[in-house]
Amino acid sequence: MTIFGDVTQRLAGNTYVVDEQSHIEVNQEIARKTGTGKLLVRVCPAHVYSENEDGTIGVLFAACLECGTCRALASPDALTWHYPNGGFGIAFREG
Amino acid sequence: MPEEALEVDADVIVIGGGVAGTVCAHQLAQAGKQVILIERGGQPGAKNLSGGIFYCRVMEQVFPDFVGEAPVERRITRNVLSFLNPTSHFNVDYWDQRLADPVNAVTVLRAKLDAWLAEQCEDAGVMVMPGIRVDSLLFENGQVVGVKAGEDELHAHVVVAADGVNSFIAQQAGIRAKEPAQNLAVGVKSVIGLPEKVIEDRFNVTGNDGVAYALVGDCTKTAAGGGFLYTNKESISVGVVLRLDDLEAKGLTSSEVHDHFLGHPAIAPLLRDGELLEYGCHLTIENGPAMAAHDLARPGLLIIGDAAGFTLNTGLTIRGMDLAAGSGIAAAKTIIKAFERGSYGQQDMDDYKKQLGATFVGADMKTYAKAPNFLEVPRMYQDYGLLLTDIFHDIYSCDTTPRKHIAATAAGAFKRSKVKLLTALGDMLKAARAL
Ligand SMILES: Cc1cc2nc3c(=O)[nH]c(=O)nc-3n(C[C@H](O)[C@H](O)[C@H](O)COP(=O)(O)OP(=O)(O)OC[C@H]3O[C@@H](n4cnc5c(N)ncnc54)[C@H](O)[C@@H]3O)c2cc1C
Ligand code: SF4
């Protein structure tokens, strides 16, 4: 049972200050070889990552909640992840 | 001493405006130090999320009427430990008015609390700089002498890293390496709005009182971790905490586990007719004692709060905010002493360990060193809940078969369960030693 909408609808209720510049970069080749790509799709609570038909990983960086889960689980060099520039990104109103 | 010659912008720079950073900055400002507090969020608290139970006695050392003045939600007088199964649950429901006097724990929402803490810092003279991300530390002759943010450099005698669980600063300082996944967990949380009156009626609380649920078992689809549900004034904080190695190993999708928990027949009625106010997630620390075993200082640098690894997850309670505050106080004491000497080298900074040891932070990190290993026991996440409800099912379901004494009922339930009696006794002993 899904309550309170799907993840996209839920994120729409959050407040974000979206930067033009992405703070996330996937190395497609390493991500595919190591299986990190599929793993990121599963573990990210904000559904930032998606698998494209050609097997590459799409990154919707604007949805990121900045938890760091992807960074902690990614194989070495598969992912470049840092915090967004100061003032940008998620702005929790509750926390 | 080279640092005497240094041109500084402030005595101390604190990186991160969470509980650890604000408490430390406030203590330093009150002691007359010039402090800059740098926070990457547009407003302090904007990046921060916790489950929300603050064991807040430590805050009296900083703000004498913390509970009266800070934006806290409810005073926790009822604690429910719940073993959740697919079609049943077993709750230990503990209510005690003594927990309200003096107030032992409150629910908080960090976006509100941290903003208030930063205001208190400003009132005490701290220069709060939000919306700025520190990119790196500045070193001179092996000593930390400031920070770099974009093109800007700021210098100070001491830098305090209070930048949370993902601490890039501690990694840059060579204090922390990449954390093993079993030391970390991700919390996925929703805040569900409900009218005050509904919360009071539904959770059987009155006035400012509130309840905290800690749940294990079917909330996480048997992954190591647990669920939580806390009452705020006009909302519920509810979600799951999933240990990263197990989340990966069990092939689970974090958002699905969150949805499964909120939709569970035992949980959904508690959230009925609520409105989703916010969906968020944050990393937390599963094995604080292992994480905090590294160095905590470099010349001119101290690390505090989650950045240092100060969180204790015992299954029954997650404690990080009180330890963040405690370590912030210990760091401030260390720094004030260093200023008296006018030197900020490794030896001066190492006094922090002693300061920590003299507080509950150091003591509790030792006491609970075995808790993470105990929580490795997979039976915790599945078998015990089923066993308990099996026993009680036999007691309460008075069908027409002949009744048995409780001892025989329990023996029967054990026989059906995957858990052997000796294993259970062993686990109980382990729990008694670890928790
Ligand atoms: C799901 C969940 C449930 C929890 N439940 C509880 C609970 O019930 N009770 C409890 O006591 N604890 C709980 N915790 C743990 C608690 O949230 C943390 O221990 C606590 O927040 C740590 O405080 P901190 O100040 O050290 O770090 P944080 O609160 O993480 O603050 C770090 C700050 O540093 C800032 N920052 C980071 N990097 C930079 C940079 N480069 N430049 C500038 N600023 C930066 C961040 O924006 C942030 O404001 C929970 C955690 C989670 C995730
Ligand atoms: S930091 Fe968290 S929310 Fe952001 S992409 Fe990584 S896993 Fe998703």
XYZ file of C-alpha atoms and ligand atoms in Angstrom:
591
model
C 0.000 0.000 0.000
C 1.348 3.423 -0.876
C 0.101 6.214 1.275
C 0.888 9.913 1.108
C 1.587 9.732 -2.620
C 4.553 8.365 -4.546
C 8.072 9.637 -3.997
C 7.826 12.248 -6.763
C 4.650 13.690 -5.278
C 6.194 13.729 -1.827
C 9.297 15.531 -3.010
C 7.100 18.116 -4.702
C 5.973 19.152 -1.224
C 9.557 19.822 -0.114
C 11.372 23.135 -0.486
C 14.444 23.178 -2.701
C 16.763 25.957 -3.865
C 17.886 24.433 -7.134
C 21.358 25.169 -8.457
C 22.154 25.046 -12.155
C 25.190 22.982 -11.496
C 24.919 19.296 -10.553
C 26.685 18.142 -7.398
C 26.517 14.504 -8.522
C 28.362 12.756 -11.306
C 28.239 9.099 -12.248
C 31.093 7.399 -14.049
C 28.871 5.320 -16.319
C 31.456 2.736 -17.205
C 32.535 1.954 -13.659
C 28.939 2.124 -12.429
C 27.917 -0.517 -14.944
C 30.914 -2.769 -14.380
C 30.631 -2.744 -10.599
C 26.845 -2.897 -10.354
C 26.900 0.386 -8.455
C 24.401 1.871 -10.923
C 21.594 -0.538 -10.067
C 22.437 -0.261 -6.383
C 22.089 3.535 -6.439
C 18.668 3.260 -8.052
C 17.489 1.102 -5.136
C 19.049 2.784 -2.142
C 18.429 6.463 -2.841
C 15.322 7.447 -0.857
C 14.697 10.391 -3.208
C 14.830 8.354 -6.445
C 17.561 10.603 -7.814
C 18.981 7.752 -9.904
C 17.211 5.869 -12.654
C 18.351 3.279 -15.136
C 17.964 4.294 -18.776
C 17.133 1.795 -21.482
C 20.737 1.694 -22.651
C 21.849 0.797 -19.126
C 23.264 4.214 -18.289
C 22.255 5.878 -15.041
C 20.231 9.080 -15.111
C 20.758 11.601 -12.316
C 17.993 13.957 -11.208
C 20.291 15.916 -8.885
C 17.644 18.531 -8.067
C 15.664 15.947 -6.043
C 18.609 15.052 -3.790
C 18.007 15.197 -0.022
C 21.754 15.191 0.653
C 21.876 12.164 2.935
C 25.095 10.671 1.569
C 23.823 7.092 1.233
C 24.888 6.847 -2.413
C 28.344 8.137 -1.609
C 28.768 5.650 1.232
C 27.748 2.628 -0.881
C 29.183 3.422 -4.318
C 32.205 1.476 -5.528
C 35.403 3.498 -5.638
C 35.407 6.040 -8.473
C 31.881 5.183 -9.664
C 30.439 8.350 -8.186
C 31.569 11.904 -7.534
C 29.347 13.394 -4.883
C 29.779 16.510 -2.808
C 27.415 18.874 -1.060
C 25.696 21.449 -3.278
C 27.091 24.988 -3.218
C 26.317 26.970 -0.071
C 22.652 27.919 0.196
C 21.524 25.532 -2.564
C 19.744 22.184 -2.379
C 17.124 20.894 0.033
C 15.821 23.286 2.671
C 14.018 21.292 5.348
C 11.145 23.116 7.027
C 10.595 20.384 9.643
C 13.644 18.108 9.836
C 55.242 30.231 18.190
C 54.067 30.695 14.613
C 50.432 31.080 15.622
C 51.196 34.211 17.655
C 52.153 35.963 14.454
C 49.053 34.794 12.608
C 46.538 37.436 11.494
C 43.162 35.991 12.416
C 39.602 36.836 11.436
C 38.305 35.268 14.622
C 39.590 33.296 17.583
C 37.672 30.198 16.551
C 35.862 29.084 13.384
C 33.144 26.464 13.806
C 32.084 24.558 10.675
C 28.448 23.416 10.829
C 25.412 24.850 12.580
C 23.863 21.659 13.961
C 23.477 20.939 17.663
C 27.195 20.266 18.107
C 28.391 23.394 16.327
C 25.889 25.825 17.822
C 26.430 24.580 21.380
C 30.209 24.787 21.017
C 30.085 28.254 19.422
C 27.711 29.521 22.092
C 29.918 28.287 24.932
C 32.977 29.920 23.380
C 31.236 33.249 22.800
C 30.027 33.280 26.370
C 33.619 32.868 27.471
C 34.473 36.005 25.507
C 35.930 34.396 22.401
C 35.327 35.776 18.935
C 33.615 33.022 16.999
C 32.547 32.589 13.381
C 29.974 29.853 12.746
C 29.770 28.778 9.108
C 26.743 26.821 7.867
C 26.151 25.616 4.316
C 22.364 25.701 4.628
C 20.611 28.924 3.663
C 19.414 28.908 7.244
C 20.812 26.855 10.150
C 18.744 23.665 10.367
C 17.806 23.619 6.684
C 20.011 20.567 6.104
C 19.364 18.762 9.329
C 17.085 15.892 10.180
C 16.850 13.522 13.108
C 14.234 11.092 14.320
C 13.509 13.667 16.921
C 13.909 12.546 20.547
C 16.312 14.876 22.300
C 17.533 13.618 25.704
C 17.851 17.209 26.674
C 19.148 17.370 30.263
C 22.603 18.339 28.981
C 21.131 21.506 27.462
C 20.514 22.942 30.923
C 24.274 23.461 31.138
C 24.004 25.767 28.138
C 20.501 27.243 28.377
C 19.131 27.055 31.924
C 15.489 27.030 30.767
C 15.992 25.076 27.563
C 12.683 23.209 27.682
C 10.766 26.370 28.469
C 12.360 28.571 25.812
C 13.502 26.407 22.917
C 11.029 25.347 20.226
C 10.469 21.846 21.561
C 7.389 19.831 20.629
C 6.338 17.431 23.400
C 7.797 16.064 26.629
C 8.189 12.318 26.323
C 6.545 10.471 29.199
C 5.517 7.322 27.356
C 7.942 4.976 25.604
C 6.672 2.053 23.565
C 8.991 -0.737 22.465
C 7.273 -2.659 19.716
C 8.074 -5.970 18.071
C 6.274 -5.690 14.774
C 5.209 -8.774 12.794
C 3.304 -8.949 9.510
C -0.050 -9.466 11.227
C 0.649 -8.767 14.880
C 2.744 -6.755 17.250
C 3.983 -7.075 20.796
C 4.382 -3.790 22.671
C 6.079 -2.939 25.912
C 4.278 0.245 26.846
C 6.025 2.237 29.555
C 4.451 5.418 30.885
C 5.984 7.271 33.813
C 5.076 10.748 35.028
C 8.530 10.993 36.607
C 9.940 11.413 33.099
C 8.234 14.828 32.987
C 9.760 16.197 36.148
C 12.483 17.025 35.469
C 11.935 16.768 31.728
C 14.157 13.988 30.422
C 13.427 13.965 26.711
C 11.509 16.106 24.246
C 10.565 15.763 20.606
C 12.146 18.330 18.308
C 12.063 19.276 14.638
C 15.567 20.266 13.638
C 14.723 22.972 11.121
C 13.088 24.834 13.987
C 15.430 23.878 16.817
C 18.683 24.595 14.989
C 17.432 27.971 13.773
C 16.694 28.876 17.389
C 20.096 27.628 18.548
C 21.777 29.793 15.911
C 19.781 32.800 17.137
C 21.057 32.175 20.664
C 24.566 32.101 19.220
C 24.047 35.474 17.550
C 22.706 36.921 20.789
C 25.854 35.697 22.538
C 28.011 37.470 19.958
C 28.785 34.681 17.485
C 29.078 35.788 13.880
C 26.774 33.321 12.110
C 27.440 32.937 8.371
C 24.762 30.795 6.698
C 24.662 29.836 3.030
C 28.412 29.206 2.872
C 29.984 25.822 2.258
C 33.468 25.297 3.639
C 35.487 23.541 0.967
C 38.712 22.797 2.798
C 40.966 23.487 5.732
C 43.947 25.790 5.555
C 47.206 24.402 6.909
C 50.447 26.076 7.831
C 53.392 23.966 9.018
C 51.073 21.048 9.742
C 48.747 23.176 11.803
C 45.148 24.032 10.859
C 44.941 27.813 10.632
C 41.611 28.427 8.943
C 39.152 27.435 6.250
C 38.595 28.008 2.571
C 35.144 28.597 1.104
C 35.090 29.278 -2.604
C 37.579 32.085 -3.169
C 37.453 33.233 0.437
C 39.893 32.322 3.176
C 39.226 32.867 6.847
C 41.846 32.433 9.548
C 41.533 31.463 13.203
C 43.627 29.970 15.991
C 41.353 26.948 16.243
C 38.874 25.356 13.837
C 36.091 23.087 15.069
C 34.617 20.598 12.588
C 30.950 20.061 13.471
C 29.942 19.137 9.948
C 27.973 15.996 10.694
C 28.026 12.328 9.742
C 29.398 12.857 6.209
C 32.211 15.068 7.532
C 34.294 15.963 4.511
C 36.492 18.011 6.823
C 37.474 15.091 9.061
C 38.333 13.124 5.927
C 40.454 15.954 4.556
C 42.287 16.225 7.835
C 43.180 12.557 7.446
C 41.243 11.642 10.589
C 38.511 9.594 8.995
C 38.744 7.245 6.060
C 35.744 6.025 4.085
C 33.383 4.563 6.666
C 32.489 0.850 6.360
C 28.806 0.473 5.408
C 27.937 -1.473 8.561
C 28.786 1.588 10.671
C 26.166 3.668 8.878
C 22.417 3.625 8.374
C 20.023 5.737 6.373
C 16.944 7.176 8.020
C 13.949 7.746 5.764
C 11.360 9.898 7.460
C 7.995 11.519 6.926
C 6.442 14.243 9.012
C 2.681 13.784 9.019
C 0.501 16.679 10.109
C -2.451 15.942 12.417
C -4.548 18.228 14.619
C -3.383 18.500 18.233
C -6.662 17.102 19.527
C -6.399 14.035 17.270
C -2.858 13.369 18.504
C -3.934 13.635 22.138
C -6.853 11.266 21.666
C -5.079 8.798 19.423
C -1.947 8.495 21.546
C -3.589 8.851 24.905
C -1.571 11.892 25.950
C -2.578 15.261 27.342
C -1.115 18.749 27.380
C 2.566 18.833 26.472
C 3.088 15.116 26.978
C 4.105 12.837 24.145
C 5.014 9.297 23.196
C 7.978 7.676 21.472
C 7.719 4.335 19.679
C 10.818 2.285 18.878
C 10.001 -0.652 16.624
C 11.903 -3.675 15.360
C 10.923 -6.479 13.046
C 8.578 -6.176 10.104
C 9.059 -2.406 9.891
C 12.321 -2.866 7.999
C 11.364 -5.945 5.987
C 13.779 -7.720 8.373
C 16.778 -5.585 7.449
C 18.938 -4.597 10.399
C 17.555 -1.345 11.734
C 14.175 -0.305 13.009
C 11.224 1.991 12.857
C 10.357 5.038 14.912
C 7.237 7.065 15.513
C 7.259 10.175 17.696
C 4.533 12.657 18.503
C 5.128 16.359 17.919
C 2.725 19.130 18.870
C 0.724 18.942 15.639
C 2.498 16.275 13.654
C 4.020 12.809 13.797
C 7.646 12.039 12.934
C 7.678 8.536 11.498
C 10.186 6.495 9.544
C 12.747 3.743 9.307
C 16.467 3.443 9.919
C 18.231 0.924 7.662
C 21.773 -0.293 8.135
C 23.544 0.303 4.845
C 25.318 -3.052 4.528
C 22.068 -4.935 5.139
C 20.044 -2.639 2.878
C 22.499 -3.510 0.139
C 22.734 -7.222 0.966
C 18.973 -7.789 1.182
C 18.377 -6.055 -2.141
C 15.815 -3.700 -0.642
C 14.625 -0.354 -1.964
C 14.818 2.243 0.790
C 11.664 4.156 -0.172
C 9.690 0.907 -0.397
C 10.746 -0.111 3.087
C 9.602 3.309 4.336
C 6.233 2.888 2.553
C 5.821 -0.654 3.828
C 6.259 0.594 7.389
C 3.874 3.538 7.091
C 1.302 1.302 5.442
C 1.632 -1.515 7.998
C -1.764 -2.385 9.513
C -0.410 -1.584 12.977
C 0.973 1.822 11.930
C -1.388 3.157 9.256
C -4.267 3.764 11.709
C -1.974 5.984 13.796
C -1.393 8.205 10.746
C -4.948 8.111 9.351
C -6.240 11.324 7.757
C -2.841 12.928 8.221
C -1.247 15.222 5.700
C 2.329 14.760 4.564
C 4.290 17.851 5.589
C 7.759 16.678 4.596
C 9.645 13.657 3.293
C 13.331 13.512 4.088
C 16.326 11.319 4.712
C 19.675 11.533 6.445
C 22.548 9.236 7.300
C 23.055 8.206 10.886
C 25.664 6.228 12.773
C 25.133 2.606 13.765
C 28.449 1.934 15.431
C 29.510 5.133 17.133
C 32.078 3.508 19.413
C 33.911 1.990 16.412
C 33.729 5.260 14.508
C 34.897 7.447 17.372
C 37.941 5.233 17.938
C 40.024 7.397 15.575
C 41.844 10.602 16.558
C 39.634 13.513 17.493
C 42.131 16.310 17.068
C 44.941 17.758 14.981
C 47.006 20.834 15.763
C 44.457 23.667 15.616
C 41.523 21.329 14.913
C 38.880 19.506 16.952
C 36.010 17.378 15.658
C 32.712 17.112 17.512
C 29.246 15.585 17.233
C 28.443 13.218 14.377
C 31.562 14.295 12.532
C 33.501 12.531 15.281
C 31.141 9.538 15.462
C 29.263 10.402 18.648
C 25.961 8.598 18.168
C 24.692 5.627 20.143
C 22.075 3.380 18.658
C 20.979 0.795 21.197
C 17.856 -0.297 19.364
C 15.708 1.126 22.149
C 17.073 4.649 21.819
C 19.017 6.583 19.196
C 21.094 9.234 20.897
C 23.131 11.703 18.933
C 21.922 15.192 19.751
C 22.754 14.995 23.460
C 26.195 13.596 22.643
C 26.665 16.336 20.046
C 25.914 18.934 22.709
C 28.150 17.194 25.265
C 31.082 17.006 22.877
C 30.531 20.661 21.928
C 30.826 21.640 25.575
C 33.961 19.514 26.065
C 35.556 21.025 22.949
C 34.785 24.565 24.117
C 36.448 23.830 27.476
C 39.502 22.454 25.694
C 39.753 25.539 23.494
C 39.293 27.987 26.357
C 42.198 26.317 28.170
C 44.342 26.449 25.048
C 43.703 30.192 24.814
C 44.833 30.603 28.404
C 48.126 29.018 27.385
C 48.222 30.803 24.047
C 49.124 27.609 22.202
C 47.028 25.378 19.960
C 49.269 22.438 19.054
C 48.510 18.730 19.160
C 49.105 18.505 22.889
C 46.725 21.364 23.612
C 44.055 19.851 21.414
C 44.525 16.379 22.891
C 43.195 17.700 26.186
C 39.788 17.240 24.468
C 39.978 13.476 25.119
C 40.332 14.142 28.834
C 37.487 16.666 28.759
C 35.279 14.133 27.004
C 36.223 11.415 29.451
C 35.004 13.605 32.295
C 31.513 13.836 30.738
C 28.732 11.367 29.988
C 29.842 11.379 26.345
C 33.104 9.577 27.004
C 31.560 7.286 29.607
C 28.557 6.265 27.505
C 30.614 5.616 24.397
C 32.519 3.053 26.471
C 29.463 1.563 28.153
C 27.681 0.888 24.873
C 30.699 -0.319 22.941
C 29.111 -3.766 22.637
C 25.624 -2.654 21.607
C 26.289 -2.636 17.855
C 27.513 -6.229 17.975
C 24.489 -7.285 19.926
C 22.247 -5.644 17.346
C 23.921 -7.806 14.706
C 21.825 -10.702 16.024
C 19.367 -11.270 13.161
C 16.807 -12.858 15.520
C 16.124 -9.344 16.817
C 14.597 -8.350 13.499
C 12.231 -11.252 13.012
C 12.059 -14.216 15.346
C 11.547 -12.654 18.758
C 8.491 -10.663 17.787
C 6.849 -13.742 16.333
C 7.751 -15.832 19.356
C 6.298 -13.312 21.803
C 3.035 -12.946 19.941
C 2.814 -16.724 19.591
C 2.965 -17.133 23.350
C 0.362 -14.444 23.916
C -1.811 -15.686 21.108
C -2.000 -19.030 22.895
C -2.866 -17.278 26.144
C -5.611 -15.034 24.799
C -7.207 -17.070 22.050
C -9.610 -19.129 24.100
C -10.860 -21.489 21.460
C -12.482 -24.705 22.551
C -9.239 -26.691 22.889
C -8.140 -27.383 26.468
C -6.042 -24.578 28.022
C -2.452 -25.070 29.136
C -0.438 -23.392 31.881
C 1.722 -20.482 30.719
C 4.926 -22.523 31.068
C 3.627 -25.197 28.723
C 2.276 -22.552 26.337
C 5.680 -20.899 26.202
C 7.447 -24.228 25.727
C 5.106 -24.977 22.823
C 5.784 -21.614 21.233
C 9.526 -22.149 21.546
C 9.185 -25.535 19.881
C 7.455 -23.935 16.887
C 9.831 -20.965 16.772
C 13.164 -20.917 14.987
C 14.689 -19.655 18.231
C 15.912 -22.244 20.700
C 15.375 -21.581 24.401
C 19.103 -21.600 25.134
C 19.766 -19.180 22.292
C 17.114 -16.852 23.656
C 18.601 -16.993 27.142
C 22.013 -16.331 25.653
C 20.704 -13.323 23.755
C 19.072 -11.994 26.901
C 22.372 -12.202 28.715
C 24.127 -10.524 25.833
C 21.518 -7.794 25.836
C 21.944 -7.247 29.546
C 25.685 -6.837 29.071
C 25.557 -4.741 25.904
C 22.697 -2.351 26.563
C 16.684 9.116 11.020
C 17.491 9.614 12.189
C 16.986 9.493 13.454
C 17.699 10.002 14.535
N 17.090 9.994 15.741
C 17.694 10.622 16.773
C 17.004 10.795 17.993
O 15.824 10.444 18.131
N 17.666 11.385 19.022
C 18.948 11.844 18.883
O 19.483 12.393 19.843
N 19.616 11.695 17.736
C 19.012 11.108 16.675
N 19.672 11.009 15.477
C 21.083 11.448 15.404
C 21.202 12.965 15.388
O 20.414 13.491 14.352
C 22.654 13.370 15.156
O 23.476 12.692 16.057
C 22.855 14.857 15.350
O 22.103 15.578 14.415
C 24.311 15.250 15.212
O 24.447 16.637 15.346
P 25.685 17.376 14.704
O 25.527 18.793 15.088
O 26.924 16.674 15.059
O 25.521 17.181 13.136
P 24.398 17.712 12.145
O 23.128 17.941 12.839
O 24.410 16.802 10.992
O 24.956 19.143 11.699
C 26.011 19.286 10.801
C 25.909 20.672 10.202
O 27.056 20.972 9.434
C 26.669 21.585 8.230
N 27.747 21.346 7.256
C 28.181 20.152 6.795
N 29.219 20.312 5.973
C 29.462 21.635 5.900
C 30.405 22.430 5.197
N 31.323 21.866 4.419
N 30.359 23.772 5.342
C 29.427 24.357 6.121
N 28.501 23.648 6.824
C 28.524 22.310 6.714
C 25.355 20.928 7.901
O 24.594 21.695 6.996
C 24.729 20.826 9.271
O 24.024 21.974 9.643
C 18.985 10.538 14.359
C 19.517 10.621 13.078
C 18.776 10.198 11.988
C 19.335 10.376 10.622
S 22.641 11.896 -1.178
Fe 20.868 10.647 -0.601
S 19.164 11.672 -1.578
Fe 20.996 12.470 -2.563
S 21.312 11.186 -4.320
Fe 22.511 10.277 -2.680
S 21.169 8.767 -1.771
Fe 19.880 10.110 -3.005
